[in-house]
Coordinates of C-alpha atoms in Angstrom, one line a residue:
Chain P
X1 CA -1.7 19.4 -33.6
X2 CA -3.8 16.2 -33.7
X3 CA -0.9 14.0 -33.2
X4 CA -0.1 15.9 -30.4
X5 CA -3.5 14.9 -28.8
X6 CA -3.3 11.7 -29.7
X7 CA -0.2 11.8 -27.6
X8 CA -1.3 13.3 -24.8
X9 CA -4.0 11.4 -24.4
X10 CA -2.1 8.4 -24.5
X11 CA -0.4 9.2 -21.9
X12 CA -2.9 10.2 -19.7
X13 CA -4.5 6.8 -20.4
X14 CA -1.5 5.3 -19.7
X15 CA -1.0 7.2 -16.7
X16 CA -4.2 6.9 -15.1
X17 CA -4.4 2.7 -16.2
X18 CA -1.0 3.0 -14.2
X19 CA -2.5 4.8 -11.3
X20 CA -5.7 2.4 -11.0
X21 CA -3.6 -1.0 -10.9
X22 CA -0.8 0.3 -8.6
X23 CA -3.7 1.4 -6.8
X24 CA -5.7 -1.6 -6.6
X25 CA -3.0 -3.9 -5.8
X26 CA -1.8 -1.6 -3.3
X27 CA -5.0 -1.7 -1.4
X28 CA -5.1 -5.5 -0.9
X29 CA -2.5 -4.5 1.3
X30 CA -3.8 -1.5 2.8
X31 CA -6.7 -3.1 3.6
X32 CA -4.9 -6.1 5.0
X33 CA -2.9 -4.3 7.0
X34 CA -5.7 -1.7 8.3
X35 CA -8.0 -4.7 9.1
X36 CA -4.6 -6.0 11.5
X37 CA -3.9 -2.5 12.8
X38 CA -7.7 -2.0 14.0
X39 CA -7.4 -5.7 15.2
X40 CA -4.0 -5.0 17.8
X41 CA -2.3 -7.2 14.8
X42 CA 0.4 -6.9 12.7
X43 CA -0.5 -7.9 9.5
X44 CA 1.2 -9.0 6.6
X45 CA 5.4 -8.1 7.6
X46 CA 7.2 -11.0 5.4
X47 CA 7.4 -10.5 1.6
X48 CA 9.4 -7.4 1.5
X49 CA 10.5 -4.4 3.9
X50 CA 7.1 -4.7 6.2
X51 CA 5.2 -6.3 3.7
X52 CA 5.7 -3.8 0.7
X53 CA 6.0 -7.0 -1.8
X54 CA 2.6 -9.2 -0.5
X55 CA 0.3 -7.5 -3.0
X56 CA 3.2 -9.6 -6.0
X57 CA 3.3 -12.6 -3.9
X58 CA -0.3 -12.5 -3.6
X59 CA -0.3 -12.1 -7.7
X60 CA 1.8 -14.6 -8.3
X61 CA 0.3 -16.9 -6.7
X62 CA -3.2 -16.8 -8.2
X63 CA -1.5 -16.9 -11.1
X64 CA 0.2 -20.5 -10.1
X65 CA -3.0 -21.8 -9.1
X66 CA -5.5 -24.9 -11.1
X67 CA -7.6 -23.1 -13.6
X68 CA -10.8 -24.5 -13.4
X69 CA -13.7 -24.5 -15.1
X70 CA -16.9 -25.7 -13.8
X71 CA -19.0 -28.2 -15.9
X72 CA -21.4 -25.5 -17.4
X73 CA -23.1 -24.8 -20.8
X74 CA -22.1 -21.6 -20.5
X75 CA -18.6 -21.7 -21.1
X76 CA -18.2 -18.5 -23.1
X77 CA -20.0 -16.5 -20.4
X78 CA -18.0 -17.8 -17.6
X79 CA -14.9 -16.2 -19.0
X80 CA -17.0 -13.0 -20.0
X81 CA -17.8 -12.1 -16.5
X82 CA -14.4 -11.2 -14.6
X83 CA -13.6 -9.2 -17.9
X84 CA -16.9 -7.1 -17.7
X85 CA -15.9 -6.5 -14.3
X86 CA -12.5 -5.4 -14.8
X87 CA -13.3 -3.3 -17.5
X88 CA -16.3 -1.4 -16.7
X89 CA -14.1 -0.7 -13.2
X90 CA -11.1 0.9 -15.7
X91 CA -13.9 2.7 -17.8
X92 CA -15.0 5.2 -15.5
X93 CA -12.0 6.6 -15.4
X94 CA -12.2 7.9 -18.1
X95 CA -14.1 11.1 -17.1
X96 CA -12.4 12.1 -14.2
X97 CA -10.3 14.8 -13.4
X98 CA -6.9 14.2 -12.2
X99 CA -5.9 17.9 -12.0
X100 CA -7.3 21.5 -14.0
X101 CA -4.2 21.7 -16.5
X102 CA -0.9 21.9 -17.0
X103 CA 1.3 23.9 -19.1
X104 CA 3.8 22.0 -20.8
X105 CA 5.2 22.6 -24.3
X106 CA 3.4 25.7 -25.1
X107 CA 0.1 23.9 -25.1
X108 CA -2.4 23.7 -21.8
X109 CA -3.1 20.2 -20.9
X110 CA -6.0 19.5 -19.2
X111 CA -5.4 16.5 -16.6
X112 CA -8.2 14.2 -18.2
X113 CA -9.0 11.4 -20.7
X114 CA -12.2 12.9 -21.8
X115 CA -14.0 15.9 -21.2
X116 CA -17.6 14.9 -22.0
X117 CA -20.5 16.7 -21.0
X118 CA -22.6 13.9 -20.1
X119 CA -19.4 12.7 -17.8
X120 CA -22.3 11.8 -15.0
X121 CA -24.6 10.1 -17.2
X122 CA -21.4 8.1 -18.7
X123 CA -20.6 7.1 -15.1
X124 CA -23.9 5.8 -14.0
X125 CA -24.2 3.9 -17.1
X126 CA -21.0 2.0 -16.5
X127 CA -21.8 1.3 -13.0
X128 CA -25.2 0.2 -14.1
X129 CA -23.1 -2.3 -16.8
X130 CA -21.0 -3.5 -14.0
X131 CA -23.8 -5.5 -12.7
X132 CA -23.7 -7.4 -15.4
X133 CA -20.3 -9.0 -14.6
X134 CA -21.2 -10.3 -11.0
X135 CA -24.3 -11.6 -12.5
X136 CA -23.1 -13.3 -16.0
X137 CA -20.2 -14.7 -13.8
X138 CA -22.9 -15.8 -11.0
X139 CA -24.9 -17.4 -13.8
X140 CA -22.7 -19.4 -15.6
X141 CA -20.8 -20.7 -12.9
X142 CA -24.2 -22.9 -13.1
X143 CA -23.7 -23.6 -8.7
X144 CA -27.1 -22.5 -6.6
X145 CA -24.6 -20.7 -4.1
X146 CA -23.1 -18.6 -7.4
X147 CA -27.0 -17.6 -8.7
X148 CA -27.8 -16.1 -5.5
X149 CA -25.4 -14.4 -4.6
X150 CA -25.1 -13.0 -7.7
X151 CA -28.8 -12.3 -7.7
X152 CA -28.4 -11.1 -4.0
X153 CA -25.5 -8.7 -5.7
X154 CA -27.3 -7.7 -8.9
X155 CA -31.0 -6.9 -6.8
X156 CA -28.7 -4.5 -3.9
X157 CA -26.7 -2.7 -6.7
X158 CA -29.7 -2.1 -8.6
X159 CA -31.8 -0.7 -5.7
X160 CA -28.7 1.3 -4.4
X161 CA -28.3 3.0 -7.9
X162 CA -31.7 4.5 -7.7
X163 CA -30.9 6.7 -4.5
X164 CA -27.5 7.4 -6.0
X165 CA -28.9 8.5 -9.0
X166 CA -31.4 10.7 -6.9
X167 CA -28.8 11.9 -4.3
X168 CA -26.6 12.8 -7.4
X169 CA -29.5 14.9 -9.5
X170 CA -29.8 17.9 -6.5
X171 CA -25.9 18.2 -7.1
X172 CA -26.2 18.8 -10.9
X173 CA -29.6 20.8 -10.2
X174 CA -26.5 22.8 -7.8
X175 CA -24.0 22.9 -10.2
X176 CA -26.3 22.8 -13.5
X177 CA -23.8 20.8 -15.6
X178 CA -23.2 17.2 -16.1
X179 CA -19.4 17.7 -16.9
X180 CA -17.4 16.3 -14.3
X181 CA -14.6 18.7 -15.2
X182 CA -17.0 21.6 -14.8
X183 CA -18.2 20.6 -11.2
X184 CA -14.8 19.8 -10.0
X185 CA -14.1 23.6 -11.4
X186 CA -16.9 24.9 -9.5
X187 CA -15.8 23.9 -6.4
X188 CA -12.7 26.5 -6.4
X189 CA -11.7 27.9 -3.0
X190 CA -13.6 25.7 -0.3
X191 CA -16.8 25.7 -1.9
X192 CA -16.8 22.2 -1.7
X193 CA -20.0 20.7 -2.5
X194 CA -20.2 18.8 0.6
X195 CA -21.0 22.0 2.7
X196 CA -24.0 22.9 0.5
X197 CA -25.3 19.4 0.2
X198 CA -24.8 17.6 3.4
X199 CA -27.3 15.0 2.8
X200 CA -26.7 14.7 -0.5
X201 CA -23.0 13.4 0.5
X202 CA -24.1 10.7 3.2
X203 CA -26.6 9.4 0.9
X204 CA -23.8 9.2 -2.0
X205 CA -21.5 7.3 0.3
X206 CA -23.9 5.0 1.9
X207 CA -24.9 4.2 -2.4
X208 CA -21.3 3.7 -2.9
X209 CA -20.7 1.5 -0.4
X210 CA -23.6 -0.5 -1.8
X211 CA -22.5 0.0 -5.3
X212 CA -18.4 -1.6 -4.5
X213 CA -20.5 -4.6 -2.5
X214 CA -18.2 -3.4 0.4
X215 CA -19.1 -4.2 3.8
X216 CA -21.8 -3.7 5.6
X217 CA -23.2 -4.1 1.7
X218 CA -21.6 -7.5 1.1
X219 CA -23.9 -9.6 1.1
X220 CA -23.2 -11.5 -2.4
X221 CA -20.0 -12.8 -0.4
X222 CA -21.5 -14.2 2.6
X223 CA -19.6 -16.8 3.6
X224 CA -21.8 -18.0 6.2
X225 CA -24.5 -19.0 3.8
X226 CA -22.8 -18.5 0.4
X227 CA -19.6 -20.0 0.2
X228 CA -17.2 -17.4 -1.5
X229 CA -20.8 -15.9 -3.2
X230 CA -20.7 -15.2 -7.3
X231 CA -16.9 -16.1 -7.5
X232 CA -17.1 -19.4 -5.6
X233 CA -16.2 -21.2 -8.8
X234 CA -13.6 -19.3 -10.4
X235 CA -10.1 -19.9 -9.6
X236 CA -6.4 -18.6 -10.8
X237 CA -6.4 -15.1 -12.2
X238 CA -10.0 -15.0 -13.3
X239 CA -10.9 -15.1 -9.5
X240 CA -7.9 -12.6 -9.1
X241 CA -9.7 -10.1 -11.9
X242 CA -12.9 -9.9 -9.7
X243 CA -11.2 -9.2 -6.4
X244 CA -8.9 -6.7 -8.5
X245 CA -11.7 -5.5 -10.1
X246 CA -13.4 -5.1 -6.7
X247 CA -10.7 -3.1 -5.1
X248 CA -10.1 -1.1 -8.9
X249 CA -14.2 -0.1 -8.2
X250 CA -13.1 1.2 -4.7
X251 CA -10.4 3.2 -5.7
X252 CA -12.6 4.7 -9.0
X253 CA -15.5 5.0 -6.3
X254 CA -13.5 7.0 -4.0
X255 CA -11.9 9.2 -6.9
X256 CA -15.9 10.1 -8.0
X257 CA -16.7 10.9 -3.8
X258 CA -13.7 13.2 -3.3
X259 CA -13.8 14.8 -6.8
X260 CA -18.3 15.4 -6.5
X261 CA -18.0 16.5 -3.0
X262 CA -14.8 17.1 -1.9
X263 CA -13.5 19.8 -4.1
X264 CA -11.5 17.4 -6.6
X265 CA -7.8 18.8 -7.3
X266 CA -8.9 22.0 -5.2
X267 CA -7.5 22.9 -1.9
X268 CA -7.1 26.7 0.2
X269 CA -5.1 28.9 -1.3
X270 CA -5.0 27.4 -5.1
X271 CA -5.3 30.7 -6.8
X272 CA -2.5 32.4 -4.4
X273 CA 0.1 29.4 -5.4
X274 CA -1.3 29.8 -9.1
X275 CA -0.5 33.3 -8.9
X276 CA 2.7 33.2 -7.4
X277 CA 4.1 29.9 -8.4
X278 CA 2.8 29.4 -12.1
X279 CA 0.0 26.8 -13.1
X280 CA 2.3 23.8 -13.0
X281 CA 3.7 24.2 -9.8
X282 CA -0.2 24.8 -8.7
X283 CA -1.8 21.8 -10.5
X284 CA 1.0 19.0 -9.3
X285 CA 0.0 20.3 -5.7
X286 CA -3.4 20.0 -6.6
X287 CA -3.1 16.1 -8.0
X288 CA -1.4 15.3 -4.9
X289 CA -4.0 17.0 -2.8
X290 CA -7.0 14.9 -5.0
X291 CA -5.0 11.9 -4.1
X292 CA -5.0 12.2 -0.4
X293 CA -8.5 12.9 -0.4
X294 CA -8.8 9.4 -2.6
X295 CA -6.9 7.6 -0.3
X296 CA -8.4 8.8 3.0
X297 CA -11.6 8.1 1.2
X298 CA -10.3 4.0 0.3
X299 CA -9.0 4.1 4.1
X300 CA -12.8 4.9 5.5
X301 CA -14.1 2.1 3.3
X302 CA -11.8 -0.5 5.1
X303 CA -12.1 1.5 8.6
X304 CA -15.9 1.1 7.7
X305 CA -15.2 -2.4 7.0
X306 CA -13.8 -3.2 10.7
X307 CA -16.8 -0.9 12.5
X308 CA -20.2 -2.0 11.4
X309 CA -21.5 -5.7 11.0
X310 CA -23.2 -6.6 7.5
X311 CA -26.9 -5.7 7.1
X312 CA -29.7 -8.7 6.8
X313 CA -30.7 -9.0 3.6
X314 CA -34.3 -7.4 4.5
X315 CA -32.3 -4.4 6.2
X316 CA -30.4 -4.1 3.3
X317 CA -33.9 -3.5 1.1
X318 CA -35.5 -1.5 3.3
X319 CA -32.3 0.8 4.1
X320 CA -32.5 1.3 0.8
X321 CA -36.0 1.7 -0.8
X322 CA -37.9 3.0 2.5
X323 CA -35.2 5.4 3.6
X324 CA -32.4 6.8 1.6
X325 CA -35.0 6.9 -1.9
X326 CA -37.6 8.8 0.1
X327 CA -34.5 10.7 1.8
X328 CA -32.9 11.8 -1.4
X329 CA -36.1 12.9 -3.1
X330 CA -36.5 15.2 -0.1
X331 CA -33.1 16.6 -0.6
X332 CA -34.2 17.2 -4.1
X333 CA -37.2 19.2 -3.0
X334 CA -35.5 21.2 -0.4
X335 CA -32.6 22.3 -2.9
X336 CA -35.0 23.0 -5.6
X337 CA -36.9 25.1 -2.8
X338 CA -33.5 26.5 -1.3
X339 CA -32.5 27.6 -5.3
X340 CA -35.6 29.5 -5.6
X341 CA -35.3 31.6 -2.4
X342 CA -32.3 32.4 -3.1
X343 CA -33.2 33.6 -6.4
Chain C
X1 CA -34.8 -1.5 48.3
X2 CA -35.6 -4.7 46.2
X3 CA -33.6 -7.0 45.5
X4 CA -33.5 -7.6 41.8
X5 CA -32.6 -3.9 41.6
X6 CA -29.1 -4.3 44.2
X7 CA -25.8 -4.5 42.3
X8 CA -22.9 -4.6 44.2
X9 CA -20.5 -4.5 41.6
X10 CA -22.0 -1.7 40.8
X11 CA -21.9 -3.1 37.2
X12 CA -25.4 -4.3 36.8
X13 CA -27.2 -2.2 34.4
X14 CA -30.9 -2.5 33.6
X15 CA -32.1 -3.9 30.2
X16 CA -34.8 -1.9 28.3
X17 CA -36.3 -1.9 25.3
X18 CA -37.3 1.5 25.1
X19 CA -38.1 2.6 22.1
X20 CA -35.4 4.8 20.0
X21 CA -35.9 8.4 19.3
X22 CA -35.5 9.9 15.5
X23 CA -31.7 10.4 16.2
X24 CA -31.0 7.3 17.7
X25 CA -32.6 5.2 14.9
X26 CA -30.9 7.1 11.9
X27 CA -27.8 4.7 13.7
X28 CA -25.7 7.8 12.8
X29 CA -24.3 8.7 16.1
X30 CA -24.0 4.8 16.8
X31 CA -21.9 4.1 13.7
X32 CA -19.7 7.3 15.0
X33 CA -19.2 6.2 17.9
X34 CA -18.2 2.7 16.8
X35 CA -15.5 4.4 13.9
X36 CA -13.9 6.3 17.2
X37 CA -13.7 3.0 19.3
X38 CA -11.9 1.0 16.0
X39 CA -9.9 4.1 15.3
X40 CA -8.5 4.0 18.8
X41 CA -6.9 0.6 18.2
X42 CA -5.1 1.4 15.1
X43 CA -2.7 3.6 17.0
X44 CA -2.8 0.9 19.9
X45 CA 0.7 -1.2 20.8
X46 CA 0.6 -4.0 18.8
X47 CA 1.0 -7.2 21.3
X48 CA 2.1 -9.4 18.7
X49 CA 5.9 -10.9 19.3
X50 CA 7.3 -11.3 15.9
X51 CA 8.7 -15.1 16.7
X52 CA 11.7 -15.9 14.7
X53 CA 13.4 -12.3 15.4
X54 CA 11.6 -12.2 19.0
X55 CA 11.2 -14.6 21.2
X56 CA 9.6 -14.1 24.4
X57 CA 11.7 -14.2 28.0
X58 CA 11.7 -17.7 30.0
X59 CA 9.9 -17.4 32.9
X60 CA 12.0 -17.4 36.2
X61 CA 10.8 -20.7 37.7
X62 CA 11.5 -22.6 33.9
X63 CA 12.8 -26.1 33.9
X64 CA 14.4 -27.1 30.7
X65 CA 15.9 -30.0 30.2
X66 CA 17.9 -32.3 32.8
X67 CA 21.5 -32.4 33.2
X68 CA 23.8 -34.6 35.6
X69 CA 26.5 -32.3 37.2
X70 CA 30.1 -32.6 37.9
X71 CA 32.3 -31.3 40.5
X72 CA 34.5 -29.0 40.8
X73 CA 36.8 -31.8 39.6
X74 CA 34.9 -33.2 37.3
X75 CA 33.8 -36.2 38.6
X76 CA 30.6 -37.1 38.2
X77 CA 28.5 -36.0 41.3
X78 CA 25.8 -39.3 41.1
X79 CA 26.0 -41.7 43.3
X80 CA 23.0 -43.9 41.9
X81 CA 21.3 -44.2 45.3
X82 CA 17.6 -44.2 43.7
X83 CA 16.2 -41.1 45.2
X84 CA 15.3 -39.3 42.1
X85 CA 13.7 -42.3 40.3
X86 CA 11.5 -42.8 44.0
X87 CA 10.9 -39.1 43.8
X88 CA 9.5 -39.4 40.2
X89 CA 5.7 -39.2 40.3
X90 CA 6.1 -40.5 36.2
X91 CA 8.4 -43.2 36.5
X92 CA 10.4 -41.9 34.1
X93 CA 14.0 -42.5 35.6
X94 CA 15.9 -45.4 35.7
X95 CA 19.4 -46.4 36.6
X96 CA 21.7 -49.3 37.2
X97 CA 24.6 -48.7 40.1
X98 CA 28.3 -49.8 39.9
X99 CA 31.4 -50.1 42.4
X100 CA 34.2 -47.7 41.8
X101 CA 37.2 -49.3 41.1
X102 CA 40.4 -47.9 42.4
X103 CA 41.6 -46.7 39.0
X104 CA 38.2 -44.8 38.1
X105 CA 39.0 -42.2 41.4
X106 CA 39.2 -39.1 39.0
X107 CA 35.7 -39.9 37.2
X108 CA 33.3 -40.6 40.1
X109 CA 33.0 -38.4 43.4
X110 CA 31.8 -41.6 45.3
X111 CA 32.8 -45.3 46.2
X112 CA 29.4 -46.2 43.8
X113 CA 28.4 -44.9 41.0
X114 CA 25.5 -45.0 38.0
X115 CA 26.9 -47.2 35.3
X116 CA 23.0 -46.9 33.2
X117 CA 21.1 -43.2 34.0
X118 CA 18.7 -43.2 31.7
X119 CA 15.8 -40.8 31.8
X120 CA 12.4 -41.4 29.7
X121 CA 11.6 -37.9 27.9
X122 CA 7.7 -39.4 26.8
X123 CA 7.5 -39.7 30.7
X124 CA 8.9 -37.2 32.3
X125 CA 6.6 -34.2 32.7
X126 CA 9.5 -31.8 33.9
X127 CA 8.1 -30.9 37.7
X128 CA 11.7 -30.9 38.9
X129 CA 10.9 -33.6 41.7
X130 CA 14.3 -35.5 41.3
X131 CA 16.2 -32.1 41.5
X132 CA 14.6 -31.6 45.0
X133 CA 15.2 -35.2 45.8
X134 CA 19.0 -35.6 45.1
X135 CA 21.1 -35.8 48.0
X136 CA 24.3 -35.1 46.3
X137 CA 23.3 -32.1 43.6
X138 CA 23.8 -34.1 41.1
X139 CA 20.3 -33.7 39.0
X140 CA 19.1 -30.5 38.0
X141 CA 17.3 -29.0 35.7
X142 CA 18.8 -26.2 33.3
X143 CA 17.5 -23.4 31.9
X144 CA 17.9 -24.5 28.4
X145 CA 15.7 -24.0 25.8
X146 CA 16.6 -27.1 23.5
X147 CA 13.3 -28.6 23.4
X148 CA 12.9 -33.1 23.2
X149 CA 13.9 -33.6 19.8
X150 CA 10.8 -35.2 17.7
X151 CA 12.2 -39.1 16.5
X152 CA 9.8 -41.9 14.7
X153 CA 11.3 -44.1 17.5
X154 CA 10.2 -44.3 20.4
X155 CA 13.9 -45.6 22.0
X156 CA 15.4 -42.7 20.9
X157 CA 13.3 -40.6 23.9
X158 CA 15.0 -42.9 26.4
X159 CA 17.9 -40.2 27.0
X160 CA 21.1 -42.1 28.2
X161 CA 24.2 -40.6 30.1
X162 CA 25.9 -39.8 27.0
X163 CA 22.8 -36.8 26.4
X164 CA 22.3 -36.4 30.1
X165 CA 25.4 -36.3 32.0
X166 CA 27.2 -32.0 31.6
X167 CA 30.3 -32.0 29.0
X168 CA 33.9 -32.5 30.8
X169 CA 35.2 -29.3 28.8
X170 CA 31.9 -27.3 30.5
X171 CA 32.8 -28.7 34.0
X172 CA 36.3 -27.1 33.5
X173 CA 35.3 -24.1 32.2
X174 CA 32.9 -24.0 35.3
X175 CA 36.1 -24.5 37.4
X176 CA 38.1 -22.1 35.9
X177 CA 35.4 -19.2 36.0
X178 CA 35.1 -20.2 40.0
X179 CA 38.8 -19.8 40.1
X180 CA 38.8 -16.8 38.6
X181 CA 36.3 -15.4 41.1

């Protein structure tokens, strides 16, 4: 039996490593050609059947570019901070549910790496690492643009977390369970948790958008007054591992919006096909389903993206400190109140 | 009614900086609004002409590059009597006349004839002046879309009768189609 799990596992890992990348390179096209379509442009149309091949060109060519490396004492750390950024956007993967189970081989497989029960605490604590690649990579790029942007980067994610963090406690005070698997479960049927925590939601996604440094949150890469921001001295594929990494973070960040609030795998009339069409049959609807909702949720970042102009750095603090903290502590009082009348 | 308040565009709107109610300064309804104006466009006709596969239509009144007809013989129609190089407001034509001689009947319409036509293609700004000018319809314009070639000389823009003066084999194609009609 323990091989088997070792195997399955594997795969999943495999499967879902799969899933991010083809993701993430598939959204540097997405959102180049979204940003064209909401422009009256075409976009990208020449590598490829309407431009199905760019994200590869694109690829290639980073990797055909000068590798440089700026003069800095901090050699070591220059090459640290693309990885840490890559991999803490992989690692939160690792919790989320891709589907309830499937029945394959006489053995339920449930559609996850991990089932932890600290799944939310594991995902905050890899977003909170994830700072550290924008500002190690800031740092020892040892260029006064780099620093502050990266401490520009580091100072919004940090603030954005708290009110995430707060937004996210009056769903597990909801749900009572930190297992990711558990809340997905929960939200059988449509009892999405959307509908019972309105405010909750908004408050999530505004954080999120902070949290990917998408716009109107991206300030670290204002070119106006920045350059390129944290990465404006990396070059080849180490530059190409922080915008992957960037677009990876959006993908993972949309998986964690539609699988907290948007009823994961579930979808009307899950139990009826689970009934009458066995659990596989079920489940394979139900990943397809989760994946829509990811995708419409990575196409309202870029429609978000074309809409609303970047905040001013000052905005950006007090959006965040003076109206969604206060806002989400509110939300935790009214649900704690809410919970007990209903008691 | 005073003035600063008339608009007869009806367009003029008044500019106030009332202060914004709860609702209005959440932005909420604002950012709405603006994801339903961007949204519109994705579904918008794309204006873009895709230029190697597309090109877009001449327009009727186009003037491409010169050509010196032939008649319905196909002798040359020129009879180098200057008008077109008066006519050009960029002095970009040039020509040197010549007497027909007795054996060159089937090659030149009339008793004189351009022996040097040479047209300067830095100069000439294509307004179609000479065209108007010609007394014999000899010059015209075509509708071509073969642009001046770039050269790193700048003798090579002075086109000569050999570049300027229509094919033989078109002229007798032109007959034979007129014929035909």
């Amino acid at each position: 039996m323990e091989e088997a799990i070792i195997i399955e596992k594997s795969v999943i890992i495999i499967a879902v490593f799969a899933l991010t990348m083809l993701m993430a390179m598939y959204s540097t096209l997405a959102e180049r050609k979204i940003a064209a379509w909401l422009q009256d442009r075409v976009g990208p149309n020449r590598a490829g059947k309407g431009g199905i091949l760019q994200p590869l060109a694109d690829g290639l060519k980073l990797f055909a570019k000068e590798e440089f490396v700026p003069n800095t004492p901090n050699k070591f750390l220059f090459f640290v901070g693309p990885a840490i950024s890559m991999s803490m956007a992989l690692m939160t993967s690792a919790v989320l549910p891709w589907g309830d189970k499937l029945h394959l081989f006489g053995r339920d497989i449930i559609l996850q790496a991990t089932d932890i029960d600290v799944a939310l605490l594991y995902v905050f604590g890899v977003l909170s690492v994830s700072v550290y690649g924008i500002m190690i990579g800031g740092w020892a790029s040892n260029n006064k643009f780099s620093l502050m942007s990266a401490m520009r980067a580091a100072s919004q994610m940090i603030s954005y977390e708290v009110a995430m963090g707060l937004s996210i406690i009056a769903l597990i005070m909801m749900t009572g369970t930190l297992s990711i698997r558990e809340i997905a479960l929960g939200q059988n049927g449509m009892n999405w948790n959307v509908f019972y925590q309105p405010v909750g939601f908004l408050i999530f996604l505004i954080c999120s958008f902070a949290e990917a440094n998408r716009t109107p949150f991206d300030l670290a890469e204002c070119e106006a007054e920045l350059i390129g921001g944290y990465h404006t001295e990396y070059s080849s594929m180490k530059m190409g591992f922080y915008l992957f990494a960037e677009y990876a973070a959006m993908f993972i960040s949309s998986t964690i919006l539609a699988v907290l609030y948007f009823g994961a795998y579930n979808y009307p009339g899950m139990d009826w096909a689970e009934k009458n069409w066995g659990v596989n049959i079920a489940n394979v609807i139900g990943i397809f389903v989760l994946f829509i909702k990811i995708c419409f949720f990575i196409f309202f970042y870029m429609w978000v993206r074309w809409t609303i102009p970047r905040f001013r750095y000052d905005q950006l603090m007090r959006l965040g400190w003076k109206a969604l903290i206060p806002l989400s502590i509110a939300n935790i009082i009214i649900t704690g109140i809410v919970m007990l009348l209903v008691d | 009614m005073a003035i600063e308040t008339i608009s007869l565009s009806g367009k003029k709107k008044e500019v106030s900086n009332k202060k914004m109610n709860f609702w209005e300064s959440l932005y909420l309804i604002a950012i709405f609004k603006g994801l339903m104006i961007t949204i519109k466009h994705l579904f918008k006709r794309k204006v873009t002409i895709k230029y190697p596969e597309q090109t877009r239509s001449l327009s009727p009144v186009y003037r491409g590059q010169h050509t010196l007809m032939r008649d319905d013989e196909g002798r040359e129609r020129c009879t180098a009597c200057g008008l077109c190089a008066l006519s050009c407001p960029a002095e970009a034509i040039t020509m040197k006349a010549a007497e027909r001689k007795p054996e060159e009947k089937h090659l030149y319409r009339e008793e004189k004839y351009a022996e040097i036509y040479e047209i300067n293609m830095l100069r000439c700004i294509f307004c179609g002046l000479c065209e108007e000018a010609c007394p014999k319809q000899a010059i015209y314009l075509t509708k071509s879309r073969t642009m001046v070639k770039a050269q790193t000389d700048r003798e090579d823009f002075i086109y000569g009768k050999d570049k300027l003066v229509m094919p033989l084999d078109m002229a007798i194609k032109n007959t034979q189609n007129q014929a035909a009609n």
